[in-house]
C-alpha cells in the first residue's frame, strides 16, 4: 500500500505552465523527495497528489486506483504543511484528534491512536498546550503527529523543516527518516534544500521549470548528473562548469587555454569536439590544488574555512567565474597566492551543447589512466 | 527644561480634553446633586434626591427598558447578518465588489438620511411597505404610530444600517485566517458546515466579541432617527435613554435631572468599555 503514480500530468495557472507533462512513480514504502528551486512546480505537484489542486490533464493513481477526481479525504493520504497549519484555538490533543473526530472514529480507537503517536513523537506533557505556547520544534512534532495519527500509508510533506533552525532541522531529518522506516509508510517530501534531499531520500526527483530534470538515488544524482542544471543544483559549492570558449582543441586533445600552463584532456574520439558548444564539469572536491606547477595556473581569491575543510575560490582566467576547490588542509594558502589546479580525468563530467550529459564520452571513452597529465 | 518641553507638548491635548471631556463629565456629576437655579429659587444641594427620583420615574424606567429591548433586538441580529454577509462576499461570488458595496452603502449614509429614507418606507398610506402589503391584498400597518410596532421598526432600520459596518470587521478577520487551516481540514474530509463551526467561528470569536461590545455601545447611543421618525412616541414606545436626556434638558429644561440621567448613561457606557478593554485585551489571543 502506498504507491503513487502521476501519468502525463500538466498544470498551468493562468498563462503560466507550472507542470509540463510529467510522469512520476513513487514506490511503496519509499522516501521520495521532490527537489527544486522555488517556482519549479514541486509544491504544485505535491498539492495535486493531495487533491488540493486539480491537474489540467493526466491521471493520478494511488494504489492502482485512479484518484484524479477524488476528494483529498478519499485518497488515503495525510499531509504536513510548511506553516504546520495547526488550529490555533485547539490544544495539541484536539489538533491531533481533529481528523479522527471528523471521520467519527470511535472514542476507544481515538485514544489508542493518540497514545501511539504521543509515544512515537514524544509529546507527553504538551497535550494540553495551545499551539501558541509551543516552540517551533514542538509545533513541528504536533504537525507530524496530526498527519500520522490517521495511519494512512502515504504522508505528503511540504517543506516541513524550513521554519526550524539548523540544529533542530538536523535532528528532525533523522527523526522523520527513522519514523518513516519504522512505520513503513510512503513519504513524498518537497524541499528546495538539497542537503535534506540527499540525507533523507531513497529516490530524488529533481524538478526544473515544471519538468523532471533527473531522478534517481542520491548517489546517481551526485555522481552522474544528467544535466548541467543537476550538476550545479546538487552539491555545495556547486560543480565547476567550464565552457568551450575556455578551451582549445588540438588534434585529439582538449586544452584549457591559460597561456603557458594548460590542462590537457585526451579523448579517443571526438564527436563532441565538432559541436559548437560543450562544457566540462568538475566537482570542487575533485580538484587537486598544488604549487608544483601541475595543471592550470590560477590565483586564490578567497578562502572559506568550514572546519572540516576549506573552500578555495580560484581565478584561472581574468574574466570567467571563479572555480571552487575543496581542500582538507587548513591555513596553507594566502589570498593572492598563485597555485595550480588539476584533477583526475575520470572525475571529468562532459556536457553537450544542450547541457545534457555526453554519455558516449563518459561511459566508454573516458581515459581511465589515473595519472595526472603533465602540463605541456 | 526637559520637563517643561514635555508639558508643552502635552498641553494642546490636555486643554482640549479638559475643556470638552473632563470638565463636562465632572460638571455633570456635580450638577446631578443640585437643583436647577431659576428666577424664583436658588441652586440648592439635593444630595441623592435626583437619583431617588430616577427610580420612581416611570418614563426613565420605560426608556431604560426600551434601550435594553433595543439592544437585544439589534445587536445579535445585526451581528449574525453581518457574519452571513461577510461569508457570502468573502467567497468567489460573481460581482463580488458590487455586492460588497451594496452591503456597505447603508454605513456611509448619515443617520438622519437613513431615517428619512425609512420614513418613506414606513409612512402609512404611501410608504413602500404598506404599498407592497396593499398589493398583496392586506391592509397596511401604521408602523411608527403603533406602540407595538414602532420600536421594532426602529430596530429593523438599525440592523439595516449597522450590519454592513460590522461586515467589514468580519471580512477583514476572515481574510486574515490562514488558508492552510482549511486545507488541513479539507484533507481530513471536513464538510463546509463543520469547517465553519470548528474553525471559522471559533477563530472569529475575538472579532465577534469586539463587535458585540461596540454594537451595545451604539445601541445605548442611538438617538438620531428618533428625531425624524417618532420623537419618542407613541406613548414613549420609542423613547430611548439619550432621547429622554435631550428632552429633559432642552424641552423640559430640567438640567439637573438631565445631568442625573446622563450620569446613568455614562456609567452604562463605562461598564461596557471596561469589559471591552479588560476582557478583550486578556482573552482570546491566539497567536
XYZ file of C-alpha atoms in Angstrom:
663
model
C 0.000 0.000 0.000
C 1.182 3.472 -0.764
C 2.228 3.554 -4.384
C 1.667 6.830 -6.201
C 1.763 7.261 -9.959
C 1.460 10.511 -11.848
C 0.816 9.984 -15.532
C 1.248 12.792 -18.081
C 0.345 15.451 -15.566
C 0.166 19.068 -16.742
C -0.941 22.091 -14.817
C -0.980 25.791 -15.502
C -2.078 28.813 -13.518
C -3.465 31.368 -15.918
C -0.985 31.599 -18.750
C 1.864 30.158 -16.779
C 2.585 26.497 -17.370
C 3.722 25.203 -13.995
C 3.948 21.498 -14.736
C 4.514 20.198 -18.235
C 3.594 16.623 -18.847
C 5.464 14.863 -16.094
C 5.437 11.208 -15.141
C 6.387 10.174 -11.653
C 6.252 6.887 -9.828
C 6.622 6.860 -6.093
C 7.312 3.344 -4.898
C 5.506 1.813 -1.980
C 7.290 2.469 1.313
C 9.845 4.769 -0.260
C 11.050 8.142 0.876
C 10.796 10.185 -2.303
C 11.870 13.789 -2.447
C 10.676 16.377 -4.940
C 13.620 18.721 -5.150
C 13.922 22.024 -6.944
C 14.270 25.737 -6.577
C 11.249 27.871 -5.814
C 8.762 28.111 -8.651
C 9.806 24.817 -10.227
C 6.414 23.236 -9.558
C 7.331 20.870 -6.748
C 4.722 22.111 -4.301
C 2.094 22.188 -7.051
C 2.920 18.557 -7.826
C 2.515 17.628 -4.172
C -0.754 19.529 -3.927
C -2.064 17.665 -6.949
C -1.263 14.361 -5.277
C -3.065 15.588 -2.164
C -6.067 16.722 -4.163
C -5.774 20.353 -3.124
C -5.130 21.181 -6.783
C -6.603 19.510 -9.826
C -4.325 18.757 -12.781
C -5.319 20.202 -16.153
C -4.623 16.871 -17.778
C -3.224 13.493 -16.846
C -4.005 10.924 -14.210
C -3.096 10.432 -10.595
C -3.143 6.853 -9.472
C -2.802 5.724 -5.876
C -2.501 2.011 -5.228
C -3.783 1.225 -8.683
C -6.910 3.353 -8.331
C -7.472 6.473 -10.377
C -7.998 9.239 -7.826
C -7.663 12.204 -10.206
C -11.168 13.411 -9.495
C -11.489 12.179 -5.938
C -11.567 14.414 -2.877
C -8.471 14.618 -0.720
C -10.175 12.791 2.090
C -10.885 9.791 -0.136
C -7.274 9.336 -1.233
C -5.901 7.771 1.921
C -3.240 10.399 2.407
C -2.192 12.768 5.138
C -0.230 15.965 4.792
C 2.226 18.086 6.761
C 2.199 21.755 5.836
C 5.119 24.146 5.705
C 3.370 26.513 8.113
C 2.238 23.481 10.211
C -1.384 24.678 9.835
C -2.179 23.840 13.454
C -5.553 25.064 14.651
C -4.646 27.919 16.999
C -7.801 27.643 19.094
C -7.403 23.928 19.804
C -4.914 22.329 22.151
C -2.403 19.765 20.957
C -4.653 16.811 21.720
C -7.653 18.292 19.882
C -5.425 19.243 16.985
C -4.174 15.685 16.652
C -7.637 14.180 17.003
C -9.293 16.685 14.646
C -9.316 14.339 11.673
C -10.361 11.258 13.619
C -13.264 13.175 15.116
C -14.360 14.453 11.715
C -14.275 10.868 10.476
C -16.223 9.800 13.556
C -13.710 7.181 14.633
C -14.886 5.688 17.923
C -13.526 7.084 21.186
C -11.632 3.949 22.194
C -9.752 3.816 18.907
C -9.017 7.543 19.077
C -7.438 7.017 22.475
C -5.240 4.159 21.290
C -4.096 6.042 18.194
C -3.406 9.195 20.158
C -1.281 7.243 22.583
C 0.630 5.680 19.719
C 1.646 8.996 18.124
C 2.234 10.508 21.521
C 4.892 7.890 22.188
C 6.220 7.956 18.642
C 6.900 11.681 18.738
C 7.453 12.222 22.447
C 4.557 14.568 23.017
C 3.954 13.819 26.677
C 3.473 16.938 28.750
C 2.302 19.176 25.930
C -1.022 17.554 25.040
C -2.991 20.301 26.758
C -0.943 23.215 25.417
C -2.216 25.595 22.762
C -0.012 25.888 19.660
C 0.991 29.433 20.639
C 2.663 28.043 23.757
C 4.871 25.648 21.799
C 8.332 26.115 20.346
C 8.917 25.697 16.618
C 10.226 22.171 17.096
C 7.255 21.147 19.210
C 4.809 22.577 16.669
C 6.581 20.547 14.014
C 6.146 17.378 16.073
C 2.473 18.093 16.615
C 2.010 18.683 12.886
C 3.683 15.330 12.224
C 1.581 13.639 14.871
C -1.588 15.024 13.328
C -0.557 13.638 9.955
C 0.489 10.247 11.292
C -2.399 9.608 13.680
C -4.751 8.559 10.881
C -2.246 5.821 9.960
C -2.579 6.351 6.233
C 0.010 4.618 4.115
C 1.015 7.851 2.378
C 2.252 11.014 4.028
C 2.875 14.160 1.975
C 5.247 16.743 3.401
C 5.598 20.261 2.065
C 8.906 21.720 3.230
C 8.140 20.727 6.800
C 11.509 21.716 8.207
C 12.021 25.075 6.558
C 10.940 27.055 9.623
C 13.351 25.367 12.010
C 16.877 26.370 12.943
C 19.803 24.406 11.581
C 20.378 22.207 14.623
C 16.724 21.274 15.028
C 16.424 20.641 11.319
C 19.274 18.188 11.519
C 17.597 16.353 14.414
C 14.213 16.280 12.708
C 15.713 14.958 9.479
C 16.995 11.929 11.332
C 13.752 11.549 13.219
C 11.437 11.834 10.231
C 13.523 9.339 8.324
C 13.519 6.846 11.172
C 9.764 7.215 11.702
C 9.188 6.627 8.010
C 11.320 3.458 8.146
C 9.661 2.229 11.294
C 6.103 2.748 10.092
C 6.939 1.620 6.568
C 4.896 4.433 5.053
C 5.422 6.151 1.732
C 6.644 9.698 2.130
C 6.549 12.228 -0.671
C 8.585 15.137 0.528
C 9.021 18.572 -1.045
C 12.115 20.614 -0.393
C 14.421 23.122 -2.008
C 17.229 22.049 0.300
C 19.496 19.580 -1.482
C 21.102 18.513 1.793
C 17.693 17.490 3.072
C 17.088 15.579 -0.143
C 20.494 13.902 -0.128
C 20.300 12.861 3.516
C 16.739 11.544 3.614
C 15.669 10.359 0.202
C 15.635 6.871 -1.256
C 14.655 8.465 -4.509
C 15.152 12.053 -5.576
C 13.133 13.735 -8.307
C 14.833 16.930 -9.383
C 12.390 19.356 -10.973
C 13.269 22.367 -13.069
C 10.723 24.658 -14.630
C 7.904 22.146 -14.450
C 9.866 19.268 -15.918
C 11.821 16.423 -14.426
C 15.488 17.218 -14.773
C 16.739 13.949 -13.341
C 15.590 11.295 -10.943
C 17.312 8.516 -9.114
C 19.149 7.736 -5.942
C 21.244 10.385 -4.247
C 24.374 8.608 -5.497
C 23.322 8.741 -9.114
C 22.340 12.389 -8.878
C 25.609 13.371 -7.355
C 27.978 11.103 -9.246
C 26.307 11.146 -12.626
C 24.388 14.385 -13.064
C 22.495 14.133 -16.330
C 22.400 17.850 -16.977
C 24.368 20.943 -16.077
C 21.377 22.092 -14.031
C 21.502 18.925 -11.952
C 25.254 19.211 -11.653
C 25.034 22.723 -10.334
C 21.962 22.193 -8.159
C 23.327 19.324 -6.133
C 26.461 19.798 -4.089
C 27.750 22.810 -2.195
C 29.593 24.575 -3.606
C 28.142 23.590 -6.998
C 30.063 21.773 -9.691
C 32.533 23.943 -11.608
C 31.483 24.293 -15.218
C 33.908 25.380 -17.911
C 32.675 26.067 -21.409
C 34.296 25.578 -24.748
C 35.430 29.147 -25.044
C 37.816 28.496 -22.261
C 39.343 25.555 -24.039
C 41.087 24.882 -27.290
C 41.254 21.755 -29.366
C 44.481 20.372 -30.559
C 44.336 17.154 -32.570
C 42.569 14.787 -30.241
C 43.331 16.787 -27.188
C 41.403 19.448 -25.395
C 43.361 22.138 -23.763
C 42.229 24.638 -21.254
C 43.878 27.667 -22.615
C 45.689 29.504 -19.967
C 48.710 30.759 -21.781
C 51.712 28.885 -20.508
C 50.129 26.246 -18.313
C 47.407 24.071 -19.725
C 45.423 21.150 -18.506
C 45.059 18.618 -21.230
C 42.257 16.144 -21.566
C 42.680 13.375 -24.034
C 39.800 11.906 -25.994
C 39.849 8.819 -28.042
C 37.160 10.035 -30.348
C 35.942 13.496 -30.552
C 32.329 13.550 -31.719
C 31.829 16.173 -29.183
C 34.607 18.321 -30.491
C 32.652 19.025 -33.635
C 29.803 20.557 -31.722
C 29.563 24.270 -31.333
C 29.297 24.324 -27.649
C 30.078 21.913 -24.897
C 31.053 22.031 -21.299
C 33.121 20.178 -18.806
C 32.328 19.955 -15.126
C 34.475 19.156 -12.134
C 33.310 18.778 -8.542
C 35.147 21.079 -6.121
C 36.394 18.118 -4.079
C 37.870 16.511 -7.190
C 40.141 19.447 -7.788
C 43.661 18.985 -6.556
C 45.390 22.213 -5.669
C 49.155 22.228 -5.799
C 52.099 24.504 -6.003
C 54.183 22.132 -8.104
C 53.056 23.669 -11.388
C 50.803 20.772 -12.436
C 47.627 21.662 -14.275
C 46.101 25.076 -14.754
C 47.535 28.130 -13.200
C 45.265 30.268 -11.060
C 45.107 32.774 -8.278
C 43.414 32.272 -4.926
C 40.747 34.936 -4.476
C 39.018 33.801 -1.338
C 39.146 31.064 1.270
C 36.155 29.867 3.262
C 37.281 27.857 6.221
C 34.447 25.470 7.171
C 36.158 23.462 9.864
C 36.447 20.037 8.301
C 37.573 21.539 5.029
C 38.246 24.776 3.245
C 36.654 26.120 0.076
C 39.088 27.976 -2.154
C 37.915 30.380 -4.802
C 40.399 30.252 -7.640
C 40.526 32.532 -10.651
C 42.018 30.826 -13.673
C 41.253 33.459 -16.257
C 40.674 37.089 -15.781
C 37.042 37.213 -16.940
C 35.441 33.946 -16.065
C 33.740 32.806 -12.909
C 35.751 31.538 -10.020
C 36.405 27.854 -9.717
C 35.853 26.435 -6.288
C 38.012 23.757 -4.809
C 37.501 21.865 -1.592
C 40.683 21.001 0.280
C 41.320 19.281 3.600
C 44.354 21.316 4.614
C 43.756 24.413 6.600
C 45.603 27.662 6.535
C 48.240 26.793 3.989
C 47.473 29.481 1.415
C 47.114 33.224 1.421
C 44.734 35.143 -0.760
C 46.553 36.119 -3.917
C 48.755 33.022 -3.947
C 49.399 31.510 -7.358
C 48.501 27.805 -7.420
C 47.936 25.091 -9.999
C 44.794 23.005 -10.160
C 44.437 19.541 -11.553
C 42.009 16.651 -11.447
C 41.695 13.040 -12.431
C 40.247 12.625 -15.858
C 37.726 10.119 -14.602
C 36.286 12.878 -12.499
C 35.558 14.994 -15.532
C 31.902 15.375 -16.486
C 31.234 16.329 -20.089
C 28.034 18.014 -21.214
C 26.884 18.738 -24.745
C 25.570 21.972 -26.194
C 22.128 21.406 -24.631
C 23.632 20.935 -21.229
C 22.948 17.171 -21.370
C 25.499 14.680 -20.183
C 27.651 13.344 -23.026
C 27.029 9.649 -22.448
C 29.366 8.306 -25.059
C 32.341 10.051 -23.646
C 31.515 9.455 -20.047
C 30.704 5.801 -20.452
C 33.113 4.381 -22.928
C 35.922 6.627 -23.827
C 36.995 8.054 -20.554
C 40.651 7.695 -20.192
C 40.950 5.612 -17.051
C 44.572 6.433 -16.649
C 44.656 7.816 -13.186
C 47.833 9.745 -13.669
C 47.663 13.480 -13.924
C 48.612 14.840 -17.257
C 51.668 16.931 -17.144
C 51.378 20.468 -18.209
C 52.731 20.865 -21.650
C 13.939 72.316 30.931
C 13.235 68.869 29.603
C 10.218 68.621 31.852
C 8.934 71.895 30.542
C 9.143 70.629 26.981
C 7.171 67.578 27.993
C 4.416 69.731 29.440
C 4.370 71.994 26.420
C 3.905 69.048 24.082
C 1.097 67.608 26.179
C -0.616 70.957 26.634
C -2.806 71.129 23.473
C -4.284 67.693 24.074
C -4.612 68.410 27.767
C -6.529 71.650 27.185
C -8.860 70.133 24.615
C -9.632 67.086 26.709
C -10.107 69.191 29.838
C -12.493 71.649 28.268
C -14.524 69.232 26.204
C -14.334 65.971 28.121
C -13.137 66.133 31.707
C -14.853 69.359 32.686
C -18.270 68.360 31.254
C -18.123 64.987 32.978
C -17.256 66.472 36.341
C -19.710 69.344 35.925
C -22.459 66.901 35.006
C -21.685 64.769 38.005
C -21.812 67.842 40.301
C -24.989 69.177 38.661
C -26.722 65.887 39.301
C -26.502 66.555 43.034
C -28.034 70.048 42.809
C -31.325 71.555 41.774
C -31.605 73.976 38.868
C -31.282 77.673 39.504
C -34.432 79.584 38.471
C -35.657 83.139 38.914
C -37.655 82.011 41.897
C -35.327 79.517 43.507
C -31.584 79.491 44.018
C -29.455 76.406 43.281
C -29.756 74.012 46.202
C -27.747 70.927 47.105
C -30.067 67.940 46.878
C -27.748 65.052 47.579
C -29.119 61.873 46.066
C -32.635 63.236 45.666
C -32.359 63.344 41.860
C -31.229 59.725 41.864
C -34.062 58.826 44.198
C -36.479 60.477 41.824
C -34.956 58.481 38.978
C -36.032 55.189 40.499
C -39.638 56.361 40.676
C -39.719 57.970 37.256
C -41.868 55.718 35.028
C -40.559 57.365 31.853
C -36.952 56.653 32.865
C -37.823 53.035 33.624
C -39.550 52.779 30.245
C -36.626 54.292 28.341
C -34.126 52.059 30.115
C -36.268 49.023 29.363
C -36.685 50.185 25.762
C -32.926 50.563 25.495
C -32.310 47.019 26.674
C -35.007 45.710 24.336
C -33.455 47.730 21.560
C -30.001 46.305 22.265
C -31.383 42.783 22.490
C -33.254 43.193 19.239
C -30.495 44.807 17.207
C -27.131 43.502 18.441
C -27.422 39.737 17.846
C -29.437 40.181 14.655
C -27.032 42.656 13.064
C -24.027 40.529 14.048
C -25.491 37.351 12.597
C -26.469 39.211 9.443
C -23.002 40.783 9.228
C -21.344 37.378 9.532
C -23.568 35.841 6.874
C -22.907 38.740 4.511
C -19.163 38.571 5.170
C -19.100 34.835 4.478
C -21.025 35.393 1.256
C -18.789 38.118 -0.107
C -15.511 36.580 1.055
C -16.063 33.685 -1.322
C -15.621 33.773 -5.032
C -19.002 35.130 -5.980
C -19.716 36.900 -9.240
C -19.842 40.698 -8.927
C -18.240 40.452 -5.500
C -17.236 44.092 -5.463
C -20.730 45.293 -6.307
C -22.311 43.138 -3.604
C -19.803 44.372 -1.035
C -20.560 47.946 -1.981
C -24.283 47.297 -1.709
C -23.873 45.842 1.759
C -21.655 48.671 2.865
C -23.673 51.584 1.464
C -26.023 51.975 4.488
C -22.956 52.501 6.662
C -21.689 55.516 4.782
C -25.090 57.250 4.801
C -25.642 59.733 7.645
C -28.117 58.520 10.266
C -30.526 61.372 9.509
C -30.534 60.487 5.814
C -31.200 56.861 6.688
C -34.072 57.931 8.918
C -35.565 59.968 6.071
C -35.288 57.075 3.656
C -37.007 54.740 6.087
C -39.659 57.351 6.776
C -40.759 56.762 3.205
C -40.749 53.020 3.757
C -42.840 53.230 6.908
C -45.296 56.040 6.042
C -48.886 54.706 6.495
C -50.569 55.402 3.144
C -47.847 55.924 0.580
C -44.994 54.035 2.291
C -43.191 51.261 0.453
C -44.066 48.530 2.942
C -47.751 49.321 3.052
C -47.862 49.592 -0.737
C -46.449 46.105 -1.013
C -48.806 44.805 1.638
C -51.653 46.565 -0.182
C -50.721 44.895 -3.459
C -50.955 41.548 -1.726
C -54.470 42.454 -0.688
C -53.959 43.152 3.004
C -54.440 46.368 4.955
C -51.258 48.166 5.868
C -49.996 48.820 9.362
C -49.208 52.194 10.857
C -45.641 51.094 11.509
C -44.440 54.061 13.503
C -47.775 55.047 15.019
C -48.481 51.762 16.710
C -46.758 51.255 20.112
C -46.181 47.572 19.419
C -44.520 48.071 16.007
C -42.762 51.410 16.491
C -39.719 50.136 18.367
C -39.260 47.033 16.173
C -39.442 49.367 13.165
C -36.548 51.358 14.560
C -34.680 48.129 15.239
C -35.024 46.979 11.643
C -33.657 50.304 10.453
C -30.706 49.971 12.847
C -29.922 46.408 11.796
C -30.003 47.519 8.163
C -27.608 50.340 8.956
C -25.178 48.532 11.256
C -24.834 45.106 9.641
C -22.821 46.444 6.699
C -20.423 48.152 9.056
C -19.856 45.019 11.136
C -19.473 43.003 7.950
C -16.297 44.953 7.238
C -14.764 43.737 10.517
C -15.723 40.154 9.760
C -14.434 40.455 6.226
C -11.072 41.682 7.482
C -10.922 38.892 10.052
C -11.905 36.244 7.505
C -9.180 37.354 5.161
C -6.565 37.036 7.879
C -7.447 33.391 8.586
C -4.720 31.146 7.165
C -5.817 29.207 4.094
C -3.778 26.170 5.160
C -6.080 25.554 8.117
C -8.904 24.895 5.695
C -6.673 22.738 3.532
C -5.598 20.742 6.564
C -9.249 20.307 7.492
C -10.173 19.542 3.880
C -7.690 16.683 3.691
C -9.488 15.090 6.626
C -12.749 15.438 4.747
C -14.279 18.131 6.921
C -17.541 19.428 5.462
C -18.068 23.146 4.920
C -20.580 23.141 7.724
C -18.175 21.685 10.280
C -15.332 23.813 8.924
C -17.411 26.818 9.853
C -18.273 25.634 13.352
C -14.933 24.041 14.168
C -12.557 26.568 12.617
C -14.072 29.780 11.297
C -16.468 30.544 14.118
C -14.019 29.970 16.986
C -11.285 31.898 15.203
C -13.688 34.786 14.668
C -14.504 34.948 18.389
C -12.235 37.947 19.094
C -13.941 39.837 16.269
C -17.393 38.802 17.418
C -16.634 39.979 20.936
C -15.276 43.292 19.715
C -18.312 43.862 17.513
C -20.746 42.866 20.276
C -19.392 45.434 22.700
C -19.322 48.119 20.052
C -22.839 47.279 18.975
C -24.025 47.502 22.585
C -22.403 50.897 22.984
C -24.003 52.033 19.736
C -27.383 50.754 20.935
C -27.188 52.969 24.019
C -26.078 55.948 21.973
C -28.864 55.552 19.440
C -30.846 58.758 19.024
C -30.860 60.479 15.607
C -33.682 58.650 13.799
C -35.989 59.200 16.767
C -35.985 62.903 15.955
C -37.067 62.247 12.396
C -39.346 59.270 12.789
C -41.145 59.124 16.135
C -39.982 61.776 18.600
C -40.053 59.101 21.266
C -43.703 58.218 20.733
C -46.222 56.817 20.618
C -46.586 56.795 24.373
C -42.822 56.600 24.941
C -42.707 53.355 22.962
C -39.578 54.506 21.145
C -38.210 56.767 23.831
C -34.614 55.739 24.471
C -32.263 56.980 27.155
C -30.332 59.518 25.095
C -33.509 60.969 23.611
C -35.052 61.236 27.061
C -31.955 63.111 28.262
C -32.281 65.503 25.346
C -35.958 66.087 26.049
C -35.389 66.585 29.777
C -32.626 69.088 29.188
C -33.918 71.062 26.207
C -37.678 70.561 26.144
C -38.459 70.385 29.840
C -35.399 72.498 30.722
C -34.689 70.355 33.743
C -30.913 70.462 33.570
C -30.065 68.862 36.860
C -32.298 65.870 36.194
C -30.840 65.600 32.703
C -27.409 65.574 34.343
C -28.529 62.727 36.580
C -29.757 60.738 33.596
C -26.507 61.443 31.797
C -24.517 60.046 34.711
C -26.508 56.815 34.422
C -25.856 56.602 30.684
C -22.150 57.306 31.136
C -21.981 54.610 33.802
C -23.506 52.075 31.421
C -21.019 53.053 28.707
C -18.094 52.948 31.147
C -19.018 49.434 32.231
C -19.179 48.301 28.595
C -15.834 49.934 27.859
C -14.207 48.277 30.852
C -15.460 44.919 29.635
C -14.125 45.684 26.191
C -10.667 46.780 27.279
C -10.291 44.476 30.241
C -11.611 41.270 28.761
C -10.718 41.648 25.113
C -7.123 42.520 25.871
C -6.682 39.446 28.021
C -8.806 36.813 26.375
C -8.764 35.025 23.069
C -5.394 35.946 21.687
C -4.283 33.014 19.656
C -1.036 33.953 18.056
